[in-house]
Amino acid sequence: MADDAHERILKSGVQAWNAWRKEHPEVVPDLSGAELEELDLTDIDLSSANLNGAYFSNTSLIGADLHDASLQEANFYRAFCNRIRLSGANLVKAHLREANCFGGDFSCADLRGANLIETQCSETIFVEADLRHAELTKTIFQNADLSGVDLRGTFTMGLCLADARLVDAKLDEAKFIDGDFRGTDLSGSSLGDASLRNANLRQAKLSKCVMTKVRMSGAELSEAVLDHADLTGADLTATRLFAADLHDANLEGAALDGAMLAAANLSNATMRGSDLRGAVFIESKLCGANMSGAMVYGVSVWDCDLTDANQTGLLISPEEDSSIRVDDIEVAQFVYLLLFRKKLRNVIDTVTSRAVLILGRFTEERKNVLETIHDRLSERGLVPIIFDWPKSERRDLTETILLLATMSRFVVADITDAKSIPQELSHIVPNLPSVPVVPLIKASQSEYALFERWRAYDWVLREYRYDDLEHLMSNFDEAVIRRVERWEEEKRQPANLREQNEALTARIRELEAQLQRGPENRF
């Protein structure tokens, strides 16, 4: 219990108390368990005092000196411990440096700018406390409850938790915007719904942390240790100025299902065995990342840099014990859709049975012909694709054309005034024997020199010559669609049946020729 004499001196006023402290520097004040509610203790000297179990509810401790004090299980609920902030000044008041606050209650306390450097705050309650701009270097918050705490700062006068210890702390819904957590140990802590936007967590220890739905856009997490952390639904997207940086971070076995990682830098990060189900990677840097054995069911990967990334053994199905694995995360998305999405297979079947790639020259005169072909094919229930795109800076044009041709039922190639067509057909014809090519050419022109070689391929139909657009359109169905249908019908016949039909056709023609020569020349 508190020393009655000490308590009487304190309640006589701050001036009297501070004077007594100066006169008796050797005395360690004992105010343990004292009821000090609703007092004005601004600028009071309580350094090294025994304040264990004391009550400070609604007490003003503005600028108080509490350094090295023992505040175990002290109750500051709704107390005001804010410190006067003078720009660039060395603020030693509201001073709890090296104090022992073990088991104390600072719920809803205002600790803005307070000095808690090297303070012992294990198992202390800071629910809804305001710690903006507080000095927290090497502070120990092990098993502390900082739910809803406000720890916002700025880059110039920022919250500094560098090298602090927050092992197994409760930090749900806390605000850490722009905070400095370099090297901080947060292992096993709970940060659900916390805001860590633009926070510096470089080399921070976040092993086994629960960080569900944490907001970390623009955060610096390079070389951070996040193994087996739960980042389900975390937001790590880029801000207007900064992208989340997780290069060389350790995310082994972490849960990133549903996490937003658009534009994030994960270069050389370790995600071995991580849960990436439903995660979103858009324009993210994954070069050199190790994702081996990760679960990627439902993952979205768009325009990512995967140079030298380890993608072996990616699990593509929802079940963890499934044996369906793929060694490429982009291919994994497609393979899953093919295996498990019947509707997609139907869409692919529909596309490949109706799509028609139209190739030609896009001068003003020739483009009119191609667009008219496009309209006619549409009228026939087909899905025409006109290739008239500017040169891509990211993908070779012939690669794109080959991809479109692969998806098509057949190709219509107007080789009139051929320019790029020779290059395009040189990729399509030899590689796609199941996609017939229908060449069209204006009757007044000759085929380009190397076209003759394609006649050896039976899926390149004989070129159709037309006088003008009107002539082409009046014969279009027979010249293009019917010829493709006949080629497809022939290909559907078994090989031995085709041979029999060819032999029978040859025999019929031979008999017809003999009949035409007259009786004397028959047989």
Coordinates of C-alpha atoms in Angstrom, one line a residue:
M1 CA 0.0 0.0 0.0
A2 CA 1.0 3.6 -0.6
D3 CA 3.0 5.5 2.0
D4 CA 0.3 7.9 3.5
A5 CA 2.8 10.7 3.9
H6 CA 3.9 10.5 0.3
E7 CA 0.3 10.4 -0.9
R8 CA -0.6 13.5 1.2
I9 CA 2.3 15.5 -0.2
L10 CA 1.3 14.6 -3.8
K11 CA -2.3 15.6 -3.3
S12 CA -1.2 19.0 -1.9
G13 CA -0.1 19.9 -5.4
V14 CA 2.5 19.4 -8.1
Q15 CA 4.6 22.4 -7.0
A16 CA 4.9 21.1 -3.4
W17 CA 5.6 17.5 -4.6
N18 CA 8.4 18.5 -7.0
A19 CA 10.0 20.7 -4.3
W20 CA 9.9 17.8 -1.9
R21 CA 11.5 15.5 -4.5
K22 CA 14.4 18.0 -5.0
E23 CA 14.9 18.2 -1.2
H24 CA 14.9 14.4 -0.8
P25 CA 16.4 12.9 -3.9
E26 CA 17.3 9.7 -2.0
V27 CA 13.7 8.8 -1.2
V28 CA 11.9 6.4 -3.5
P29 CA 8.2 7.5 -3.4
D30 CA 5.8 4.7 -2.6
L31 CA 2.4 5.4 -4.1
S32 CA 1.5 1.8 -4.8
G33 CA -2.3 1.2 -5.0
A34 CA -2.9 5.0 -4.5
E35 CA -6.2 6.4 -5.8
L36 CA -5.1 9.4 -7.9
E37 CA -8.1 9.8 -10.2
E38 CA -9.1 13.1 -11.8
L39 CA -6.0 15.0 -10.6
D40 CA -4.0 17.6 -12.5
L41 CA -0.5 16.2 -12.3
T42 CA 0.9 18.2 -15.2
D43 CA 4.8 18.3 -15.2
I44 CA 5.0 16.2 -12.0
D45 CA 8.2 14.3 -11.2
L46 CA 7.3 10.7 -10.6
S47 CA 10.6 9.2 -11.8
S48 CA 11.6 6.0 -10.1
A49 CA 8.5 6.0 -8.0
N50 CA 6.6 2.9 -7.0
L51 CA 3.2 3.3 -8.7
N52 CA 2.3 -0.4 -8.8
G53 CA -1.5 -0.8 -8.9
A54 CA -2.1 2.9 -8.7
Y55 CA -5.3 4.4 -10.2
F56 CA -4.9 7.4 -12.6
S57 CA -8.4 7.4 -14.3
N58 CA -9.1 10.8 -15.9
T59 CA -5.8 12.1 -14.5
S60 CA -3.8 14.7 -16.4
L61 CA -0.1 13.7 -16.6
I62 CA 0.9 16.2 -19.3
G63 CA 4.7 16.4 -19.4
A64 CA 5.0 14.1 -16.4
D65 CA 8.4 12.5 -15.7
L66 CA 7.7 8.8 -15.1
H67 CA 11.1 7.4 -16.3
D68 CA 12.3 4.3 -14.5
A69 CA 9.0 4.2 -12.5
S70 CA 7.4 0.9 -11.5
L71 CA 3.9 1.0 -13.0
Q72 CA 3.0 -2.7 -12.8
E73 CA -0.8 -3.2 -13.0
A74 CA -1.3 0.6 -12.7
N75 CA -4.6 1.7 -14.2
F76 CA -4.5 4.7 -16.6
Y77 CA -7.9 4.0 -18.2
R78 CA -8.9 7.1 -20.0
A79 CA -6.0 9.0 -18.4
F80 CA -4.3 11.8 -20.3
C81 CA -0.6 11.4 -20.6
N82 CA 0.0 13.5 -23.7
R83 CA 3.2 15.3 -24.1
I84 CA 3.6 18.9 -25.3
R85 CA 5.1 18.7 -28.8
L86 CA 7.6 21.4 -29.7
S87 CA 9.1 21.0 -33.2
G88 CA 12.7 19.8 -33.0
A89 CA 12.8 20.0 -29.2
N90 CA 14.2 17.3 -26.9
L91 CA 11.0 16.3 -25.1
V92 CA 12.0 14.6 -21.8
K93 CA 8.6 15.1 -20.1
A94 CA 5.8 12.6 -20.4
H95 CA 8.8 10.4 -19.9
L96 CA 8.3 6.7 -19.3
R97 CA 11.7 5.6 -20.6
E98 CA 12.8 2.3 -18.9
A99 CA 9.6 2.3 -16.8
N100 CA 8.1 -1.0 -15.8
C101 CA 4.4 -1.0 -17.0
F102 CA 4.0 -4.7 -16.8
G103 CA 0.3 -5.6 -16.6
G104 CA -0.9 -2.0 -16.6
D105 CA -4.0 -0.7 -18.2
F106 CA -3.6 2.3 -20.6
S107 CA -6.9 1.8 -22.4
C108 CA -8.0 4.9 -24.2
A109 CA -5.0 6.8 -22.8
D110 CA -3.5 9.7 -24.9
L111 CA 0.2 9.0 -25.2
R112 CA 1.0 11.2 -28.2
G113 CA 4.7 11.8 -28.3
A114 CA 5.4 9.9 -25.1
N115 CA 8.8 8.5 -24.6
L116 CA 8.5 4.8 -24.0
I117 CA 12.0 3.8 -25.2
E118 CA 13.1 0.5 -23.6
T119 CA 9.9 0.5 -21.5
Q120 CA 8.6 -2.8 -20.2
C121 CA 5.0 -3.1 -21.4
S122 CA 4.5 -6.9 -21.5
E123 CA 0.9 -7.9 -20.9
T124 CA -0.1 -4.3 -20.7
I125 CA -3.4 -3.1 -22.1
F126 CA -3.4 -0.2 -24.6
V127 CA -6.8 -0.7 -26.2
E128 CA -7.8 2.4 -28.3
A129 CA -4.8 4.3 -26.9
D130 CA -3.3 7.1 -28.9
L131 CA 0.4 6.6 -29.4
R132 CA 0.9 8.9 -32.4
H133 CA 4.5 10.0 -32.7
A134 CA 5.5 8.1 -29.6
E135 CA 9.1 7.0 -29.2
L136 CA 8.9 3.2 -28.9
T137 CA 12.4 2.0 -29.8
K138 CA 13.2 -1.3 -28.1
T139 CA 9.9 -1.1 -26.2
I140 CA 8.7 -4.6 -25.0
F141 CA 5.1 -5.2 -25.8
Q142 CA 5.1 -9.0 -25.4
N143 CA 1.5 -10.3 -25.0
A144 CA 0.3 -6.7 -24.8
D145 CA -3.2 -5.8 -26.1
L146 CA -2.9 -2.9 -28.5
S147 CA -6.2 -3.5 -30.2
G148 CA -7.4 -0.4 -32.0
V149 CA -4.3 1.6 -31.0
D150 CA -3.4 4.7 -33.1
L151 CA 0.3 4.6 -34.0
R152 CA 0.2 6.8 -37.0
G153 CA 3.2 8.9 -37.9
T154 CA 4.9 10.6 -40.8
F155 CA 8.2 10.0 -42.5
T156 CA 9.7 13.1 -40.9
M157 CA 8.2 12.7 -37.4
G158 CA 7.3 9.1 -37.6
L159 CA 6.3 6.4 -35.2
C160 CA 9.5 4.4 -34.5
L161 CA 9.1 0.9 -33.3
A162 CA 12.5 -0.1 -34.6
D163 CA 13.8 -3.1 -32.7
A164 CA 10.8 -3.2 -30.5
R165 CA 9.5 -6.5 -29.2
L166 CA 5.8 -7.2 -29.8
V167 CA 5.8 -11.0 -29.6
D168 CA 2.3 -12.5 -29.3
A169 CA 0.9 -9.0 -29.0
K170 CA -2.7 -8.2 -29.9
L171 CA -2.8 -5.4 -32.5
D172 CA -6.1 -6.0 -34.3
E173 CA -7.5 -2.9 -36.0
A174 CA -4.4 -0.9 -34.9
K175 CA -3.3 2.0 -37.1
F176 CA 0.4 1.9 -38.1
I177 CA 0.3 4.2 -41.2
D178 CA 3.9 5.4 -42.1
G179 CA 5.3 3.7 -39.0
D180 CA 8.9 2.5 -38.7
F181 CA 9.1 -1.2 -37.7
R182 CA 12.5 -2.0 -39.1
G183 CA 13.8 -5.2 -37.3
T184 CA 10.8 -5.3 -35.0
D185 CA 9.9 -8.7 -33.6
L186 CA 6.1 -9.2 -34.0
S187 CA 6.2 -13.0 -34.1
G188 CA 2.9 -14.6 -33.3
S189 CA 1.1 -11.3 -33.0
S190 CA -2.5 -10.7 -34.2
L191 CA -2.8 -7.8 -36.6
G192 CA -6.3 -8.5 -38.1
D193 CA -7.8 -5.5 -40.0
A194 CA -4.8 -3.4 -38.9
S195 CA -3.6 -0.5 -41.2
L196 CA 0.1 -0.7 -42.1
R197 CA 0.0 1.5 -45.2
N198 CA 3.4 2.8 -46.2
A199 CA 4.9 1.3 -43.1
N200 CA 8.6 0.3 -43.0
L201 CA 8.8 -3.4 -41.9
R202 CA 12.2 -4.1 -43.5
Q203 CA 13.7 -7.2 -41.8
A204 CA 10.8 -7.3 -39.3
K205 CA 10.0 -10.7 -37.7
L206 CA 6.4 -11.6 -38.5
S207 CA 6.5 -15.4 -38.2
K208 CA 3.1 -17.0 -37.5
C209 CA 1.4 -13.6 -37.3
V210 CA -2.3 -13.4 -37.9
M211 CA -2.7 -10.6 -40.4
T212 CA -6.1 -11.3 -42.0
K213 CA -7.4 -8.4 -44.1
V214 CA -4.5 -6.3 -43.0
R215 CA -4.0 -3.1 -45.2
M216 CA -0.4 -2.9 -46.2
S217 CA -0.5 -1.1 -49.5
G218 CA 2.9 0.6 -50.2
A219 CA 4.5 -1.1 -47.3
E220 CA 8.2 -1.9 -47.2
L221 CA 8.6 -5.6 -46.3
S222 CA 11.9 -6.5 -47.9
E223 CA 13.8 -9.2 -46.1
A224 CA 10.9 -9.5 -43.6
V225 CA 10.3 -12.9 -42.1
L226 CA 6.6 -13.9 -42.7
D227 CA 6.9 -17.7 -42.6
H228 CA 3.6 -19.4 -41.7
A229 CA 1.9 -16.0 -41.3
D230 CA -1.8 -15.7 -42.1
L231 CA -2.2 -13.0 -44.7
T232 CA -5.6 -14.1 -45.9
G233 CA -7.3 -11.3 -47.7
A234 CA -4.4 -8.9 -47.1
D235 CA -4.2 -5.8 -49.3
L236 CA -0.6 -5.3 -50.6
T237 CA -1.5 -3.4 -53.7
A238 CA 0.5 -0.3 -54.8
T239 CA -0.4 3.2 -53.7
R240 CA -0.3 6.2 -56.0
L241 CA 3.4 6.6 -55.1
F242 CA 4.7 3.3 -53.8
A243 CA 4.3 -0.4 -54.5
A244 CA 4.5 -3.0 -51.7
D245 CA 8.1 -4.2 -51.5
L246 CA 8.6 -7.8 -50.4
H247 CA 11.8 -8.6 -52.2
D248 CA 13.8 -11.3 -50.5
A249 CA 11.0 -11.8 -47.9
N250 CA 10.4 -15.2 -46.4
L251 CA 6.8 -16.2 -46.9
E252 CA 7.3 -20.0 -46.7
G253 CA 4.1 -21.7 -45.7
A254 CA 2.3 -18.4 -45.4
A255 CA -1.4 -18.1 -46.1
L256 CA -1.9 -15.6 -48.9
D257 CA -5.3 -16.8 -50.1
G258 CA -7.3 -14.0 -51.4
A259 CA -4.5 -11.5 -50.9
M260 CA -4.2 -8.5 -53.3
L261 CA -0.6 -8.3 -54.6
A262 CA -1.0 -6.1 -57.7
A263 CA 2.3 -4.4 -58.7
A264 CA 4.0 -5.8 -55.6
N265 CA 7.7 -6.5 -55.7
L266 CA 8.3 -10.2 -54.7
S267 CA 11.6 -10.6 -56.4
N268 CA 13.6 -13.5 -54.9
A269 CA 10.9 -13.9 -52.2
T270 CA 10.4 -17.4 -50.8
M271 CA 6.8 -18.7 -51.1
R272 CA 7.6 -22.4 -50.9
G273 CA 4.5 -24.3 -49.9
S274 CA 2.5 -21.1 -49.4
D275 CA -1.3 -20.9 -49.9
L276 CA -1.8 -18.6 -52.9
R277 CA -5.4 -19.7 -53.6
G278 CA -7.4 -16.8 -55.0
A279 CA -4.4 -14.4 -54.7
V280 CA -4.2 -11.6 -57.3
F281 CA -0.8 -10.9 -59.0
I282 CA -1.2 -8.1 -61.6
E283 CA 2.0 -6.7 -63.0
S284 CA 3.8 -8.1 -60.0
K285 CA 7.6 -8.8 -59.9
L286 CA 8.1 -12.5 -59.2
C287 CA 11.5 -12.8 -60.8
G288 CA 13.7 -15.3 -58.9
A289 CA 10.8 -16.1 -56.5
N290 CA 10.5 -19.6 -55.1
M291 CA 6.9 -20.8 -55.3
S292 CA 7.6 -24.5 -55.4
G293 CA 4.8 -26.6 -54.0
A294 CA 2.5 -23.6 -53.5
M295 CA -1.3 -24.0 -53.7
V296 CA -2.5 -21.8 -56.7
Y297 CA -6.1 -22.8 -57.1
G298 CA -8.0 -19.7 -58.3
V299 CA -4.8 -17.5 -58.5
S300 CA -4.8 -14.6 -61.0
V301 CA -1.5 -13.9 -62.7
W302 CA -1.5 -11.1 -65.3
D303 CA 1.6 -9.5 -66.9
C304 CA 3.9 -10.6 -64.2
D305 CA 7.7 -10.9 -64.4
L306 CA 8.4 -14.6 -63.7
T307 CA 12.0 -14.6 -64.9
D308 CA 14.0 -17.4 -63.2
A309 CA 11.1 -18.1 -60.8
N310 CA 10.9 -21.6 -59.3
Q311 CA 7.4 -22.8 -60.2
T312 CA 7.7 -26.5 -59.7
G313 CA 5.0 -28.7 -58.3
L314 CA 2.2 -26.0 -58.1
L315 CA -1.0 -27.5 -56.7
I316 CA -3.9 -26.4 -58.9
S317 CA -6.9 -28.1 -57.3
P318 CA -8.7 -26.9 -54.2
E319 CA -7.8 -30.0 -52.1
E320 CA -4.4 -29.9 -50.4
D321 CA -3.9 -33.7 -50.9
S322 CA -4.5 -33.6 -54.7
S323 CA -1.9 -35.0 -57.0
I324 CA -2.6 -32.6 -59.9
R325 CA 0.5 -30.4 -60.1
V326 CA 1.9 -28.1 -62.8
D327 CA 5.3 -26.4 -63.1
D328 CA 4.1 -23.0 -64.5
I329 CA 1.8 -20.7 -62.6
E330 CA 0.3 -19.1 -65.8
V331 CA -0.3 -22.5 -67.3
A332 CA -1.7 -23.7 -64.0
Q333 CA -4.6 -21.2 -64.3
F334 CA -5.5 -22.5 -67.8
V335 CA -5.1 -26.2 -66.9
Y336 CA -7.4 -25.9 -64.0
L337 CA -10.1 -24.2 -66.0
L338 CA -9.8 -26.9 -68.7
L339 CA -10.0 -29.7 -66.1
F340 CA -12.6 -28.4 -63.8
R341 CA -14.7 -25.8 -65.6
K342 CA -17.1 -27.5 -68.0
K343 CA -18.5 -24.2 -69.2
L344 CA -15.0 -23.0 -70.2
R345 CA -14.5 -26.2 -72.2
N346 CA -17.8 -25.5 -73.9
V347 CA -16.7 -22.0 -74.6
I348 CA -13.4 -23.2 -76.1
D349 CA -15.3 -25.8 -78.2
T350 CA -17.7 -23.1 -79.4
V351 CA -14.9 -20.6 -80.2
T352 CA -12.9 -23.2 -82.2
S353 CA -16.0 -24.3 -84.1
R354 CA -17.0 -20.8 -85.1
A355 CA -14.0 -18.5 -85.0
V356 CA -12.5 -17.5 -88.4
L357 CA -9.2 -15.5 -88.7
I358 CA -9.2 -13.0 -91.6
L359 CA -5.7 -12.0 -92.9
G360 CA -4.9 -9.5 -95.6
R361 CA -3.5 -6.1 -96.4
F362 CA -5.0 -3.1 -94.7
T363 CA -4.8 -0.4 -97.4
E364 CA -8.0 1.6 -97.8
E365 CA -9.1 -0.5 -100.8
R366 CA -8.2 -3.9 -99.4
K367 CA -9.6 -3.2 -96.0
N368 CA -13.0 -2.7 -97.5
V369 CA -12.8 -6.2 -98.9
L370 CA -11.8 -7.7 -95.6
E371 CA -14.5 -5.9 -93.7
T372 CA -17.1 -7.1 -96.2
I373 CA -15.8 -10.7 -95.7
H374 CA -16.1 -10.1 -91.9
D375 CA -19.8 -9.1 -92.2
R376 CA -20.7 -12.0 -94.5
L377 CA -19.1 -14.5 -92.0
S378 CA -21.0 -12.9 -89.2
E379 CA -24.3 -13.3 -91.1
R380 CA -23.5 -17.0 -91.4
G381 CA -23.3 -17.4 -87.6
L382 CA -19.5 -17.5 -87.5
V383 CA -17.1 -15.3 -85.3
P384 CA -14.7 -13.5 -87.6
I385 CA -11.5 -12.1 -86.3
I386 CA -9.8 -9.4 -88.3
F387 CA -6.1 -9.0 -87.5
D388 CA -5.3 -5.3 -87.9
W389 CA -3.5 -4.4 -84.7
P390 CA -0.5 -2.0 -84.2
K391 CA 2.8 -3.7 -83.6
S392 CA 3.0 -4.9 -80.0
E393 CA 6.0 -3.9 -77.9
R394 CA 5.6 -7.0 -75.7
R395 CA 4.7 -9.8 -78.0
D396 CA 5.9 -10.8 -81.5
L397 CA 3.1 -10.2 -84.1
T398 CA 3.6 -13.7 -85.6
E399 CA 3.2 -15.3 -82.2
T400 CA -0.1 -13.5 -81.7
I401 CA -1.3 -14.5 -85.2
L402 CA -0.4 -18.1 -84.6
L403 CA -2.3 -18.0 -81.3
L404 CA -5.4 -16.7 -83.0
A405 CA -5.1 -19.2 -85.8
T406 CA -4.9 -22.0 -83.3
M407 CA -8.2 -20.9 -81.8
S408 CA -9.9 -20.7 -85.3
R409 CA -12.0 -23.1 -87.3
F410 CA -10.4 -21.9 -90.5
V411 CA -8.4 -19.0 -91.9
V412 CA -9.4 -16.7 -94.8
A413 CA -6.3 -15.2 -96.4
D414 CA -6.6 -12.5 -99.1
I415 CA -3.2 -12.7 -100.8
T416 CA -3.9 -9.8 -103.1
D417 CA -1.1 -7.3 -102.9
A418 CA 0.6 -9.6 -100.3
K419 CA 3.0 -7.9 -97.9
S420 CA 2.9 -9.4 -94.5
I421 CA 0.8 -12.5 -95.5
P422 CA 3.9 -14.6 -96.6
Q423 CA 5.4 -14.2 -93.1
E424 CA 2.0 -15.0 -91.4
L425 CA 1.3 -18.1 -93.5
S426 CA 4.8 -19.4 -92.9
H427 CA 3.9 -19.8 -89.3
I428 CA 0.3 -21.0 -89.6
V429 CA 0.5 -23.5 -92.5
P430 CA 3.3 -25.8 -91.3
N431 CA 2.2 -25.8 -87.7
L432 CA -1.6 -26.2 -87.9
P433 CA -2.7 -29.1 -90.1
S434 CA -6.2 -29.1 -88.6
V435 CA -6.9 -25.5 -89.6
P436 CA -7.8 -25.2 -93.3
V437 CA -6.6 -22.0 -95.1
V438 CA -8.8 -20.5 -97.8
P439 CA -6.7 -18.2 -100.1
L440 CA -8.4 -15.5 -102.0
I441 CA -6.8 -13.4 -104.8
K442 CA -8.0 -10.8 -107.3
A443 CA -8.1 -12.4 -110.7
S444 CA -5.9 -9.7 -112.3
Q445 CA -3.0 -10.6 -110.0
S446 CA -0.6 -13.5 -109.6
E447 CA 0.3 -15.3 -106.4
Y448 CA 3.5 -14.2 -104.6
A449 CA 6.6 -16.2 -105.5
L450 CA 6.7 -18.5 -102.5
F451 CA 3.0 -19.3 -102.4
E452 CA 3.5 -22.3 -104.6
R453 CA 5.1 -24.3 -101.7
W454 CA 1.8 -24.2 -99.7
R455 CA 0.0 -26.1 -102.4
A456 CA 1.7 -29.3 -101.2
Y457 CA -0.3 -29.1 -97.9
D458 CA -3.8 -30.5 -98.3
W459 CA -5.2 -28.1 -95.7
V460 CA -4.4 -25.2 -97.9
L461 CA -7.3 -25.1 -100.3
R462 CA -7.0 -24.1 -103.9
E463 CA -7.0 -20.3 -104.2
Y464 CA -10.2 -18.7 -105.3
R465 CA -9.9 -15.9 -107.9
Y466 CA -12.5 -13.1 -108.0
D467 CA -12.9 -10.1 -110.4
D468 CA -14.2 -7.6 -107.8
L469 CA -15.9 -7.4 -104.5
E470 CA -19.4 -8.0 -105.9
H471 CA -18.2 -11.2 -107.7
L472 CA -16.6 -12.5 -104.5
M473 CA -19.7 -11.9 -102.4
S474 CA -22.1 -13.5 -104.9
N475 CA -20.0 -16.7 -104.8
F476 CA -18.7 -16.4 -101.2
D477 CA -20.6 -19.3 -99.7
E478 CA -19.5 -21.8 -102.3
A479 CA -16.0 -20.4 -102.6
V480 CA -15.3 -20.3 -98.9
I481 CA -17.7 -21.9 -96.5
R482 CA -18.8 -24.9 -98.6
R483 CA -15.2 -25.8 -99.5
V484 CA -14.2 -25.7 -95.8
E485 CA -17.2 -27.9 -95.0
R486 CA -16.3 -30.5 -97.7
W487 CA -12.6 -30.5 -96.4
E488 CA -13.8 -31.1 -92.8
E489 CA -16.2 -33.9 -93.9
E490 CA -13.4 -35.6 -95.8
K491 CA -11.1 -35.4 -92.8
R492 CA -13.8 -36.9 -90.5
Q493 CA -13.9 -40.1 -92.7
P494 CA -11.6 -43.0 -91.6
A495 CA -8.4 -43.2 -93.6
N496 CA -9.2 -46.6 -95.1
L497 CA -12.7 -45.4 -96.2
R498 CA -11.1 -42.4 -97.8
E499 CA -8.7 -44.6 -99.7
Q500 CA -11.6 -46.8 -100.8
N501 CA -13.6 -43.7 -102.0
E502 CA -10.6 -42.4 -103.9
A503 CA -10.1 -45.8 -105.6
L504 CA -13.8 -46.1 -106.5
T505 CA -13.8 -42.5 -107.8
A506 CA -10.7 -43.3 -110.0
R507 CA -12.4 -46.4 -111.3
I508 CA -15.6 -44.5 -112.2
R509 CA -13.7 -41.9 -114.0
E510 CA -11.8 -44.6 -115.9
L511 CA -15.1 -46.2 -117.0
E512 CA -16.6 -42.9 -118.0
A513 CA -13.5 -42.2 -120.2
Q514 CA -13.8 -45.6 -121.9
L515 CA -17.5 -45.0 -122.6
Q516 CA -16.7 -41.7 -124.3
R517 CA -14.2 -43.4 -126.6
G518 CA -16.9 -45.6 -128.3
P519 CA -17.6 -49.3 -128.5
E520 CA -14.6 -50.2 -130.6
N521 CA -12.2 -48.7 -128.0
R522 CA -13.9 -50.0 -124.8
F523 CA -12.0 -52.2 -122.4

